[in-house]
Amino acid sequence: MTSHPTGGPDRLPQERRVVTEIPGPRSQALQERRAAAVPPGVGSVLPVYVTDAGGGVIVDVDGNSLIDFGSGIAVTGVGNANPRVAARVRAQAERFTHTCFMVAPYESYVAVCENLNRITPGDHAKRSILVNSGAEAVENAVKIARYATGRQAVVVFEHGYHGRTLLTMTLTAKNMPYKHGFGPYAPEVYRMPLAYPYRWPTGPDNCGPEAAAQVAGEITSRIGASNVAAVVIEPIQGEGGFIEPAPGFLPAIAEFCRANGILFVADEVQTGFARTGDLFACEHEGVVPDLVTTAKGIAGGLPLAAVTGRADIMDKVHGGGLGGTYGGNPLACEAALAVLEEIENEKLTERARRIGETMLPRLRALAARHDVIGDVRGRGAMIAIEIVRDPATKEPAPELTAEIARRCHAAGLLVLTTGTYGNVLRFLPPLVIPEHLLHEGLDILETAFTDHPTP
Ligand SMILES: *Cc1c(COP(=O)(O)O)cnc(C)c1O
């Protein structure tokens, strides 16, 4: 592969290359240094220490080149060190790096907000604010919703993930590792059932309407709809296991919210920016949220997040009520503007769809050969398989899931595990991954199952 003058995807050979055990000796040495400097509370899925990344590969200090099926958790959709992102960040870094938008503003912040207002679902008047992380976006969405409605209760869902701060870990469903020992949690948070097709007691067909009716009933009886400020939901559950709520569920919940003056907050932090084959996952069923939170894929790896919402809601909050020192940092804003250009120019929604069209049939064929794959699901470049001990009982198989991931890592394929029961392998390749690496990654996954067909 030729080198690319501005860096980025073509700068690195787009090949898998395993030249040591993984992690190799240099990574292992760094891991020892780290253990003396960084507490174990901060984990790493695969402790290979990175020197370069781009296109569909990550290169480590030992010279291994791994196929990337993680994108740094759905962040580098446009590719790592994307040339357009790198060029704009470099140019901005030489002009000014920070003034604080709340002290002395700059155009790029406004331009990012104009773009978010234009591309998020719905053609109503909108406003956006910029912050630093997905969790901070969700916190702000709740603050805004409470202020605008004068209500306090927040409804979230089983298998939901919204971050690690006090409020967002409260909104998050899973105890270990996110919440364990970190309480007491924030008050006025209520958890509802999710339309999880694979595990719905009466089967997937009735799941959407049944779950929605159950949620409406429970909100009414347990909380009182008039006390609820917001329903916060991921249109596809990310950390919860890439659960696509059954058809009809999201539109029914959105309709219930509208009828009861509850704000519908779509947490698109993981699903946004072309990842699912639409710009935003809500578009799949034509759901128009009142507020949308975004982060991860927004700025090609620079820390940026946003809340975008109906102008009448967003404009209610008093002057100075929203903000933060770094929110909408100029380097991150330039990166976001580059990402938006890249999504359009490179037709990344179509590429995400094609990734799904490549992966899903191969994974379904694999599932047909291996009973332990209970479910294959997801959309676009957000795809997962759920692994069980026995398809009849659907008992989760977290140890086998971890073993399959280990085998993939050893062969030079970076995959992530997830799910409430730790039994989901999730695939989040960069949207720019070359086709041959996508297939090679799937070959490695197939081999990992063939070597260990049963738990
Ligand atoms: C990752 C994630 C968050 C938290 O984002 P951070 O940037 O890690 O704070 C919130 N919601 C969803 C859906 C996420 O996937």
CSV table of C-alpha atoms and ligand atoms in Angstrom, one decimal:
chain,number,residue,atom,x,y,z
A,1,MET,CA,0.0,0.0,0.0
A,2,THR,CA,1.3,3.5,-0.9
A,3,SER,CA,1.9,6.0,1.8
A,4,HIS,CA,-0.5,8.9,2.1
A,5,PRO,CA,1.0,12.4,2.2
A,6,THR,CA,-1.4,13.6,4.9
A,7,GLY,CA,-1.3,10.4,7.0
A,8,GLY,CA,-4.5,8.5,7.8
A,9,PRO,CA,-5.8,5.2,6.4
A,10,ASP,CA,-3.4,4.7,3.6
A,11,ARG,CA,-0.4,5.6,5.8
A,12,LEU,CA,-0.4,2.2,7.3
A,13,PRO,CA,-0.3,-1.1,5.4
A,14,GLN,CA,-3.9,-2.5,5.6
A,15,GLU,CA,-2.8,-5.9,6.7
A,16,ARG,CA,-2.9,-8.2,9.7
A,17,ARG,CA,0.5,-9.0,10.9
A,18,VAL,CA,1.2,-11.1,14.0
A,19,VAL,CA,5.0,-11.2,14.8
A,20,THR,CA,5.0,-11.9,18.5
A,21,GLU,CA,2.6,-13.5,21.0
A,22,ILE,CA,-0.1,-11.0,21.8
A,23,PRO,CA,0.5,-9.0,24.0
A,24,GLY,CA,4.2,-9.1,22.9
A,25,PRO,CA,7.2,-8.5,25.2
A,26,ARG,CA,7.3,-4.7,24.8
A,27,SER,CA,3.6,-4.4,25.6
A,28,GLN,CA,4.1,-6.7,28.6
A,29,ALA,CA,7.0,-4.5,29.9
A,30,LEU,CA,4.8,-1.5,29.6
A,31,GLN,CA,2.0,-3.3,31.3
A,32,GLU,CA,4.3,-3.8,34.3
A,33,ARG,CA,5.2,-0.1,34.4
A,34,ARG,CA,1.5,0.7,34.2
A,35,ALA,CA,0.7,-1.6,37.1
A,36,ALA,CA,2.9,0.6,39.3
A,37,ALA,CA,1.4,3.9,38.1
A,38,VAL,CA,-2.2,3.2,37.2
A,39,PRO,CA,-4.7,1.5,39.5
A,40,PRO,CA,-6.4,-1.7,38.3
A,41,GLY,CA,-9.8,0.0,38.4
A,42,VAL,CA,-9.0,1.3,34.9
A,43,GLY,CA,-9.0,-1.9,32.7
A,44,SER,CA,-7.9,-2.6,29.1
A,45,VAL,CA,-9.6,-5.1,26.9
A,46,LEU,CA,-6.4,-6.0,25.2
A,47,PRO,CA,-3.2,-4.5,26.7
A,48,VAL,CA,-1.2,-4.1,23.5
A,49,TYR,CA,0.4,-0.7,23.6
A,50,VAL,CA,-0.4,1.3,20.5
A,51,THR,CA,2.0,3.3,18.3
A,52,ASP,CA,-0.2,3.8,15.2
A,53,ALA,CA,-3.7,3.2,14.0
A,54,GLY,CA,-5.6,3.9,10.8
A,55,GLY,CA,-8.1,2.4,8.3
A,56,GLY,CA,-8.9,-1.0,9.7
A,57,VAL,CA,-5.7,-1.7,11.7
A,58,ILE,CA,-4.0,-0.9,15.1
A,59,VAL,CA,-0.2,-1.3,15.3
A,60,ASP,CA,1.5,-2.0,18.6
A,61,VAL,CA,5.0,-1.5,20.1
A,62,ASP,CA,6.0,-5.0,19.1
A,63,GLY,CA,5.2,-4.5,15.5
A,64,ASN,CA,2.0,-6.4,15.4
A,65,SER,CA,-0.8,-5.1,13.2
A,66,LEU,CA,-4.2,-6.0,14.5
A,67,ILE,CA,-7.5,-5.9,12.7
A,68,ASP,CA,-9.7,-3.4,14.5
A,69,PHE,CA,-13.3,-4.5,15.2
A,70,GLY,CA,-13.7,-2.0,18.1
A,71,SER,CA,-13.0,1.6,16.8
A,72,GLY,CA,-12.1,2.6,20.4
A,73,ILE,CA,-15.7,1.8,21.3
A,74,ALA,CA,-17.5,3.2,18.2
A,75,VAL,CA,-15.4,6.4,18.2
A,76,THR,CA,-13.1,6.3,15.2
A,77,GLY,CA,-15.8,5.6,12.6
A,78,VAL,CA,-14.0,7.8,10.1
A,79,GLY,CA,-10.8,6.0,10.7
A,80,ASN,CA,-8.0,6.6,13.2
A,81,ALA,CA,-5.9,9.7,12.6
A,82,ASN,CA,-8.3,10.5,9.7
A,83,PRO,CA,-6.3,12.9,7.4
A,84,ARG,CA,-9.1,15.5,7.3
A,85,VAL,CA,-9.5,15.4,11.1
A,86,ALA,CA,-5.7,15.5,11.6
A,87,ALA,CA,-5.2,18.4,9.2
A,88,ARG,CA,-8.0,20.6,10.8
A,89,VAL,CA,-6.8,19.8,14.3
A,90,ARG,CA,-3.2,20.6,13.4
A,91,ALA,CA,-4.1,23.9,11.8
A,92,GLN,CA,-6.3,24.9,14.8
A,93,ALA,CA,-3.6,23.9,17.3
A,94,GLU,CA,-1.3,26.5,15.7
A,95,ARG,CA,-3.9,29.3,15.9
A,96,PHE,CA,-5.4,28.9,19.4
A,97,THR,CA,-6.1,25.8,21.6
A,98,HIS,CA,-8.5,27.2,24.2
A,99,THR,CA,-10.3,30.4,25.2
A,100,CYS,CA,-13.4,28.8,26.9
A,101,PHE,CA,-16.5,29.3,24.9
A,102,MET,CA,-18.1,30.8,28.0
A,103,VAL,CA,-15.3,33.5,28.2
A,104,ALA,CA,-14.6,34.4,24.5
A,105,PRO,CA,-16.4,32.4,21.8
A,106,TYR,CA,-15.3,31.2,18.4
A,107,GLU,CA,-17.1,30.2,15.1
A,108,SER,CA,-16.4,26.5,15.0
A,109,TYR,CA,-18.6,25.8,18.1
A,110,VAL,CA,-21.5,27.6,16.4
A,111,ALA,CA,-20.8,25.7,13.2
A,112,VAL,CA,-20.9,22.3,15.0
A,113,CYS,CA,-24.2,23.2,16.6
A,114,GLU,CA,-25.7,24.4,13.3
A,115,ASN,CA,-24.7,21.0,11.8
A,116,LEU,CA,-26.1,19.0,14.7
A,117,ASN,CA,-29.4,21.0,14.6
A,118,ARG,CA,-29.6,20.2,10.8
A,119,ILE,CA,-28.7,16.5,10.8
A,120,THR,CA,-30.4,15.1,14.0
A,121,PRO,CA,-33.9,13.7,13.5
A,122,GLY,CA,-36.8,16.1,13.0
A,123,ASP,CA,-37.0,19.4,11.1
A,124,HIS,CA,-38.3,21.5,14.0
A,125,ALA,CA,-36.2,24.4,15.4
A,126,LYS,CA,-33.3,23.1,17.5
A,127,ARG,CA,-30.4,24.3,19.7
A,128,SER,CA,-27.3,22.4,20.8
A,129,ILE,CA,-24.7,22.7,23.6
A,130,LEU,CA,-21.3,21.1,23.5
A,131,VAL,CA,-19.7,19.2,26.4
A,132,ASN,CA,-16.8,16.7,26.9
A,133,SER,CA,-18.2,13.2,27.3
A,134,GLY,CA,-21.2,11.1,26.7
A,135,ALA,CA,-22.0,11.0,30.4
A,136,GLU,CA,-21.8,14.8,30.6
A,137,ALA,CA,-24.2,15.0,27.7
A,138,VAL,CA,-26.7,12.7,29.4
A,139,GLU,CA,-26.4,14.6,32.7
A,140,ASN,CA,-27.1,17.9,30.9
A,141,ALA,CA,-30.1,16.4,29.0
A,142,VAL,CA,-31.6,15.4,32.4
A,143,LYS,CA,-30.9,18.8,33.9
A,144,ILE,CA,-32.6,20.5,30.9
A,145,ALA,CA,-35.5,18.1,30.9
A,146,ARG,CA,-36.1,18.7,34.6
A,147,TYR,CA,-35.8,22.5,34.3
A,148,ALA,CA,-38.1,22.6,31.2
A,149,THR,CA,-40.9,20.3,32.7
A,150,GLY,CA,-40.6,21.3,36.4
A,151,ARG,CA,-40.7,17.5,37.0
A,152,GLN,CA,-38.1,15.2,38.7
A,153,ALA,CA,-38.5,11.6,37.8
A,154,VAL,CA,-36.4,10.0,35.1
A,155,VAL,CA,-37.3,6.7,33.4
A,156,VAL,CA,-34.6,4.4,32.1
A,157,PHE,CA,-34.5,0.8,30.9
A,158,GLU,CA,-33.1,-2.7,31.7
A,159,HIS,CA,-29.7,-3.2,30.0
A,160,GLY,CA,-29.3,0.6,29.6
A,161,TYR,CA,-25.9,2.2,29.8
A,162,HIS,CA,-25.5,6.0,30.1
A,163,GLY,CA,-22.1,6.6,31.7
A,164,ARG,CA,-20.0,6.5,34.9
A,165,THR,CA,-20.8,9.8,36.8
A,166,LEU,CA,-23.1,9.7,39.8
A,167,LEU,CA,-26.3,10.4,37.9
A,168,THR,CA,-25.4,8.4,34.7
A,169,MET,CA,-24.2,5.3,36.7
A,170,THR,CA,-27.5,5.5,38.4
A,171,LEU,CA,-29.2,5.5,35.0
A,172,THR,CA,-27.0,2.6,34.0
A,173,ALA,CA,-28.5,-0.9,34.6
A,174,LYS,CA,-25.6,-3.2,35.2
A,175,ASN,CA,-24.0,-3.4,38.7
A,176,MET,CA,-20.6,-5.0,37.9
A,177,PRO,CA,-18.3,-3.2,37.1
A,178,TYR,CA,-20.1,0.2,36.7
A,179,LYS,CA,-22.0,0.6,40.0
A,180,HIS,CA,-20.7,-1.9,42.5
A,181,GLY,CA,-19.7,-0.2,45.8
A,182,PHE,CA,-20.1,3.3,44.3
A,183,GLY,CA,-23.5,4.1,45.9
A,184,PRO,CA,-25.6,5.7,47.2
A,185,TYR,CA,-27.1,6.5,43.8
A,186,ALA,CA,-29.1,9.6,42.7
A,187,PRO,CA,-32.8,9.7,43.5
A,188,GLU,CA,-35.8,9.7,41.2
A,189,VAL,CA,-34.5,7.2,38.7
A,190,TYR,CA,-36.9,4.4,37.7
A,191,ARG,CA,-36.0,1.4,35.6
A,192,MET,CA,-38.5,-0.2,33.1
A,193,PRO,CA,-38.5,-3.4,31.1
A,194,LEU,CA,-36.9,-3.3,27.6
A,195,ALA,CA,-38.3,-5.0,24.5
A,196,TYR,CA,-35.5,-7.5,24.2
A,197,PRO,CA,-36.7,-9.8,21.4
A,198,TYR,CA,-34.3,-12.8,22.1
A,199,ARG,CA,-35.3,-13.0,25.8
A,200,TRP,CA,-38.9,-11.8,25.8
A,201,PRO,CA,-41.0,-14.5,27.6
A,202,THR,CA,-43.7,-14.7,24.9
A,203,GLY,CA,-41.3,-14.6,22.0
A,204,PRO,CA,-40.0,-11.9,19.6
A,205,ASP,CA,-43.2,-11.3,17.6
A,206,ASN,CA,-45.3,-9.7,20.4
A,207,CYS,CA,-42.3,-8.2,22.2
A,208,GLY,CA,-42.6,-4.6,20.9
A,209,PRO,CA,-46.2,-3.9,21.7
A,210,GLU,CA,-46.3,-6.0,24.9
A,211,ALA,CA,-43.2,-4.4,26.4
A,212,ALA,CA,-44.4,-0.9,25.5
A,213,ALA,CA,-47.8,-1.5,27.2
A,214,GLN,CA,-46.0,-2.8,30.2
A,215,VAL,CA,-43.8,0.3,30.4
A,216,ALA,CA,-46.8,2.6,30.0
A,217,GLY,CA,-48.7,0.7,32.8
A,218,GLU,CA,-45.8,0.8,35.2
A,219,ILE,CA,-45.0,4.5,34.6
A,220,THR,CA,-48.6,5.3,35.3
A,221,SER,CA,-49.0,3.1,38.4
A,222,ARG,CA,-45.5,3.3,40.0
A,223,ILE,CA,-44.5,6.9,39.3
A,224,GLY,CA,-47.4,8.8,37.8
A,225,ALA,CA,-46.8,10.0,34.3
A,226,SER,CA,-47.2,13.7,35.4
A,227,ASN,CA,-44.1,13.3,37.6
A,228,VAL,CA,-41.8,12.2,34.9
A,229,ALA,CA,-39.5,14.7,33.3
A,230,ALA,CA,-37.8,12.4,30.8
A,231,VAL,CA,-37.5,8.9,29.4
A,232,VAL,CA,-33.9,8.3,28.5
A,233,ILE,CA,-33.3,5.4,26.1
A,234,GLU,CA,-30.6,4.2,23.7
A,235,PRO,CA,-32.2,3.3,20.3
A,236,ILE,CA,-30.0,0.3,20.3
A,237,GLN,CA,-28.6,-0.7,23.7
A,238,GLY,CA,-24.8,-0.5,23.5
A,239,GLU,CA,-23.0,-1.8,26.6
A,240,GLY,CA,-26.2,-3.8,27.4
A,241,GLY,CA,-25.4,-6.1,24.4
A,242,PHE,CA,-26.4,-4.4,21.2
A,243,ILE,CA,-30.1,-5.1,21.8
A,244,GLU,CA,-32.3,-3.7,19.1
A,245,PRO,CA,-35.6,-3.0,20.8
A,246,ALA,CA,-38.4,-5.0,19.0
A,247,PRO,CA,-40.2,-3.1,16.2
A,248,GLY,CA,-42.8,-0.7,17.4
A,249,PHE,CA,-41.4,-0.3,20.9
A,250,LEU,CA,-39.5,3.0,20.4
A,251,PRO,CA,-42.4,4.6,18.5
A,252,ALA,CA,-44.9,3.5,21.1
A,253,ILE,CA,-42.7,4.9,24.0
A,254,ALA,CA,-42.2,8.1,22.1
A,255,GLU,CA,-46.0,8.4,21.6
A,256,PHE,CA,-46.7,7.7,25.3
A,257,CYS,CA,-44.2,10.5,26.2
A,258,ARG,CA,-45.9,13.0,23.8
A,259,ALA,CA,-49.3,12.2,25.2
A,260,ASN,CA,-48.1,12.8,28.8
A,261,GLY,CA,-45.8,15.8,28.5
A,262,ILE,CA,-42.7,13.6,29.1
A,263,LEU,CA,-39.5,14.5,27.2
A,264,PHE,CA,-38.2,11.6,25.0
A,265,VAL,CA,-34.4,11.6,25.2
A,266,ALA,CA,-32.6,9.5,22.7
A,267,ASP,CA,-29.1,8.6,23.9
A,268,GLU,CA,-27.3,8.2,20.6
A,269,VAL,CA,-23.9,8.4,22.1
A,270,GLN,CA,-22.9,5.0,20.7
A,271,THR,CA,-25.4,4.7,17.8
A,272,GLY,CA,-24.9,8.1,16.2
A,273,PHE,CA,-22.9,9.4,13.2
A,274,ALA,CA,-23.6,6.7,10.6
A,275,ARG,CA,-22.7,3.8,12.8
A,276,THR,CA,-26.0,1.9,12.3
A,277,GLY,CA,-26.4,2.7,8.6
A,278,ASP,CA,-28.5,5.8,9.3
A,279,LEU,CA,-27.0,9.0,10.6
A,280,PHE,CA,-28.9,8.4,13.8
A,281,ALA,CA,-30.5,5.1,14.9
A,282,CYS,CA,-33.8,6.7,15.7
A,283,GLU,CA,-34.4,7.3,12.0
A,284,HIS,CA,-34.8,3.6,11.4
A,285,GLU,CA,-38.4,3.8,12.8
A,286,GLY,CA,-39.0,7.5,12.1
A,287,VAL,CA,-38.8,8.4,15.8
A,288,VAL,CA,-38.2,12.1,16.5
A,289,PRO,CA,-36.8,12.7,20.0
A,290,ASP,CA,-37.2,15.9,22.0
A,291,LEU,CA,-33.6,15.7,23.0
A,292,VAL,CA,-30.7,13.8,21.6
A,293,THR,CA,-27.3,13.1,23.3
A,294,THR,CA,-24.3,12.4,21.1
A,295,ALA,CA,-20.6,11.8,21.6
A,296,LYS,CA,-18.3,8.9,20.6
A,297,GLY,CA,-18.3,9.0,16.8
A,298,ILE,CA,-18.8,12.8,16.7
A,299,ALA,CA,-15.1,14.0,16.5
A,300,GLY,CA,-12.9,11.1,15.2
A,301,GLY,CA,-11.4,10.5,18.7
A,302,LEU,CA,-11.2,14.0,20.1
A,303,PRO,CA,-13.3,14.4,23.3
A,304,LEU,CA,-16.6,16.1,22.4
A,305,ALA,CA,-20.2,15.5,23.1
A,306,ALA,CA,-23.5,17.3,22.6
A,307,VAL,CA,-27.1,17.8,23.6
A,308,THR,CA,-29.3,18.8,20.8
A,309,GLY,CA,-33.0,19.5,21.4
A,310,ARG,CA,-36.2,21.3,20.6
A,311,ALA,CA,-35.5,25.1,20.7
A,312,ASP,CA,-38.4,25.8,23.0
A,313,ILE,CA,-37.0,23.3,25.6
A,314,MET,CA,-33.4,24.2,25.3
A,315,ASP,CA,-34.0,28.0,25.4
A,316,LYS,CA,-35.9,27.7,28.7
A,317,VAL,CA,-32.7,27.3,30.9
A,318,HIS,CA,-31.5,30.5,32.5
A,319,GLY,CA,-28.4,32.3,31.3
A,320,GLY,CA,-25.2,30.6,32.6
A,321,GLY,CA,-27.1,27.5,33.7
A,322,LEU,CA,-25.3,25.3,31.2
A,323,GLY,CA,-21.6,25.0,30.2
A,324,GLY,CA,-18.2,23.9,31.4
A,325,THR,CA,-14.5,24.9,31.0
A,326,TYR,CA,-13.6,22.6,28.1
A,327,GLY,CA,-17.0,22.0,26.5
A,328,GLY,CA,-16.7,22.5,22.7
A,329,ASN,CA,-12.9,22.9,22.8
A,330,PRO,CA,-11.8,24.4,19.5
A,331,LEU,CA,-9.6,21.4,18.5
A,332,ALA,CA,-12.6,19.0,19.1
A,333,CYS,CA,-14.9,21.3,17.1
A,334,GLU,CA,-12.6,21.4,14.1
A,335,ALA,CA,-12.4,17.6,14.3
A,336,ALA,CA,-16.2,17.3,14.4
A,337,LEU,CA,-16.5,19.6,11.4
A,338,ALA,CA,-14.0,17.3,9.6
A,339,VAL,CA,-16.0,14.2,10.6
A,340,LEU,CA,-19.3,15.6,9.3
A,341,GLU,CA,-17.6,16.4,5.9
A,342,GLU,CA,-16.1,12.9,5.9
A,343,ILE,CA,-19.5,11.2,6.6
A,344,GLU,CA,-21.0,13.1,3.6
A,345,ASN,CA,-18.1,12.9,1.2
A,346,GLU,CA,-17.3,9.2,1.9
A,347,LYS,CA,-20.9,8.2,2.1
A,348,LEU,CA,-20.3,6.5,5.4
A,349,THR,CA,-23.9,5.6,6.1
A,350,GLU,CA,-23.9,3.5,3.0
A,351,ARG,CA,-20.5,2.0,4.0
A,352,ALA,CA,-21.9,1.1,7.4
A,353,ARG,CA,-24.9,-0.6,5.7
A,354,ARG,CA,-22.6,-2.6,3.5
A,355,ILE,CA,-20.6,-3.7,6.5
A,356,GLY,CA,-23.8,-5.1,8.0
A,357,GLU,CA,-24.7,-6.8,4.7
A,358,THR,CA,-21.3,-8.5,4.7
A,359,MET,CA,-21.2,-9.5,8.4
A,360,LEU,CA,-24.8,-10.5,9.1
A,361,PRO,CA,-25.1,-13.4,6.5
A,362,ARG,CA,-21.7,-14.8,7.5
A,363,LEU,CA,-22.5,-14.6,11.2
A,364,ARG,CA,-26.0,-16.2,10.6
A,365,ALA,CA,-24.3,-19.0,8.7
A,366,LEU,CA,-21.8,-19.4,11.6
A,367,ALA,CA,-24.8,-19.5,14.1
A,368,ALA,CA,-26.4,-22.3,12.0
A,369,ARG,CA,-23.2,-24.4,12.6
A,370,HIS,CA,-22.8,-23.6,16.3
A,371,ASP,CA,-25.7,-23.9,18.7
A,372,VAL,CA,-23.9,-21.8,21.3
A,373,ILE,CA,-24.6,-18.7,19.1
A,374,GLY,CA,-28.1,-17.9,20.3
A,375,ASP,CA,-28.7,-14.7,18.6
A,376,VAL,CA,-27.2,-12.6,15.8
A,377,ARG,CA,-28.3,-9.0,15.7
A,378,GLY,CA,-27.6,-5.3,15.1
A,379,ARG,CA,-27.6,-2.9,12.2
A,380,GLY,CA,-24.9,-1.5,9.9
A,381,ALA,CA,-21.5,-1.6,11.6
A,382,MET,CA,-23.0,-2.2,15.0
A,383,ILE,CA,-23.3,-6.0,15.1
A,384,ALA,CA,-23.2,-8.6,17.9
A,385,ILE,CA,-23.6,-12.3,18.6
A,386,GLU,CA,-25.0,-13.5,21.9
A,387,ILE,CA,-23.4,-16.7,23.2
A,388,VAL,CA,-25.3,-19.3,25.4
A,389,ARG,CA,-24.6,-22.6,27.0
A,390,ASP,CA,-27.7,-24.2,25.3
A,391,PRO,CA,-30.1,-22.6,22.8
A,392,ALA,CA,-33.0,-24.1,24.6
A,393,THR,CA,-32.3,-22.6,28.1
A,394,LYS,CA,-30.6,-19.5,26.7
A,395,GLU,CA,-28.3,-19.7,29.7
A,396,PRO,CA,-25.6,-17.1,29.1
A,397,ALA,CA,-22.0,-18.4,28.5
A,398,PRO,CA,-19.7,-15.6,29.6
A,399,GLU,CA,-16.6,-17.9,30.0
A,400,LEU,CA,-16.9,-19.2,26.5
A,401,THR,CA,-17.5,-15.6,25.2
A,402,ALA,CA,-14.3,-14.5,26.9
A,403,GLU,CA,-12.4,-17.6,25.5
A,404,ILE,CA,-13.6,-16.8,22.0
A,405,ALA,CA,-12.5,-13.2,22.4
A,406,ARG,CA,-9.0,-14.4,23.7
A,407,ARG,CA,-8.6,-16.6,20.6
A,408,CYS,CA,-9.5,-13.7,18.3
A,409,HIS,CA,-7.0,-11.5,20.1
A,410,ALA,CA,-4.2,-14.1,19.9
A,411,ALA,CA,-4.8,-14.3,16.2
A,412,GLY,CA,-4.7,-10.5,15.7
A,413,LEU,CA,-8.3,-9.5,15.7
A,414,LEU,CA,-9.4,-6.9,18.3
A,415,VAL,CA,-13.0,-7.7,19.4
A,416,LEU,CA,-14.9,-6.5,22.4
A,417,THR,CA,-17.2,-8.4,24.8
A,418,THR,CA,-20.3,-6.8,26.4
A,419,GLY,CA,-23.8,-7.4,27.6
A,420,THR,CA,-25.5,-7.6,31.0
A,421,TYR,CA,-24.5,-11.2,31.3
A,422,GLY,CA,-21.0,-10.7,29.7
A,423,ASN,CA,-22.0,-13.1,26.9
A,424,VAL,CA,-22.1,-10.9,23.9
A,425,LEU,CA,-19.3,-10.4,21.3
A,426,ARG,CA,-19.7,-7.0,19.7
A,427,PHE,CA,-18.3,-5.8,16.4
A,428,LEU,CA,-17.7,-2.1,15.8
A,429,PRO,CA,-15.3,-1.8,12.9
A,430,PRO,CA,-14.3,1.6,11.6
A,431,LEU,CA,-16.7,2.5,8.8
A,432,VAL,CA,-13.7,2.9,6.5
A,433,ILE,CA,-12.3,-0.7,7.1
A,434,PRO,CA,-11.2,-2.3,3.8
A,435,GLU,CA,-13.4,-5.2,2.7
A,436,HIS,CA,-10.6,-7.7,2.8
A,437,LEU,CA,-9.9,-7.0,6.5
A,438,LEU,CA,-13.6,-7.4,7.3
A,439,HIS,CA,-13.6,-10.8,5.8
A,440,GLU,CA,-10.3,-11.8,7.3
A,441,GLY,CA,-11.6,-10.8,10.8
A,442,LEU,CA,-14.7,-12.9,10.2
A,443,ASP,CA,-12.5,-15.8,9.1
A,444,ILE,CA,-10.6,-15.6,12.4
A,445,LEU,CA,-13.9,-15.5,14.4
A,446,GLU,CA,-15.1,-18.6,12.6
A,447,THR,CA,-11.9,-20.4,13.4
A,448,ALA,CA,-12.2,-19.4,17.1
A,449,PHE,CA,-15.5,-21.2,17.2
A,450,THR,CA,-14.3,-24.2,15.3
A,451,ASP,CA,-11.5,-24.7,17.7
A,452,HIS,CA,-13.9,-24.5,20.6
A,453,PRO,CA,-17.4,-25.5,19.4
A,454,THR,CA,-18.8,-26.3,22.8
A,455,PRO,CA,-18.3,-24.8,26.3
B,1,LIG,C1,-20.3,5.4,26.0
B,1,LIG,C2,-21.7,5.8,26.3
B,1,LIG,C3,-22.0,6.8,27.2
B,1,LIG,C4,-21.0,7.5,28.1
B,1,LIG,O1,-20.1,8.2,27.3
B,1,LIG,P1,-18.6,8.6,27.9
B,1,LIG,O2,-18.1,9.5,26.8
B,1,LIG,O3,-17.9,7.4,28.2
B,1,LIG,O4,-19.0,9.4,29.1
B,1,LIG,C5,-23.3,7.2,27.4
B,1,LIG,N1,-24.3,6.6,26.7
B,1,LIG,C6,-24.1,5.6,25.8
B,1,LIG,C7,-25.2,5.0,25.0
B,1,LIG,C8,-22.8,5.2,25.6
B,1,LIG,O5,-22.5,4.2,24.7
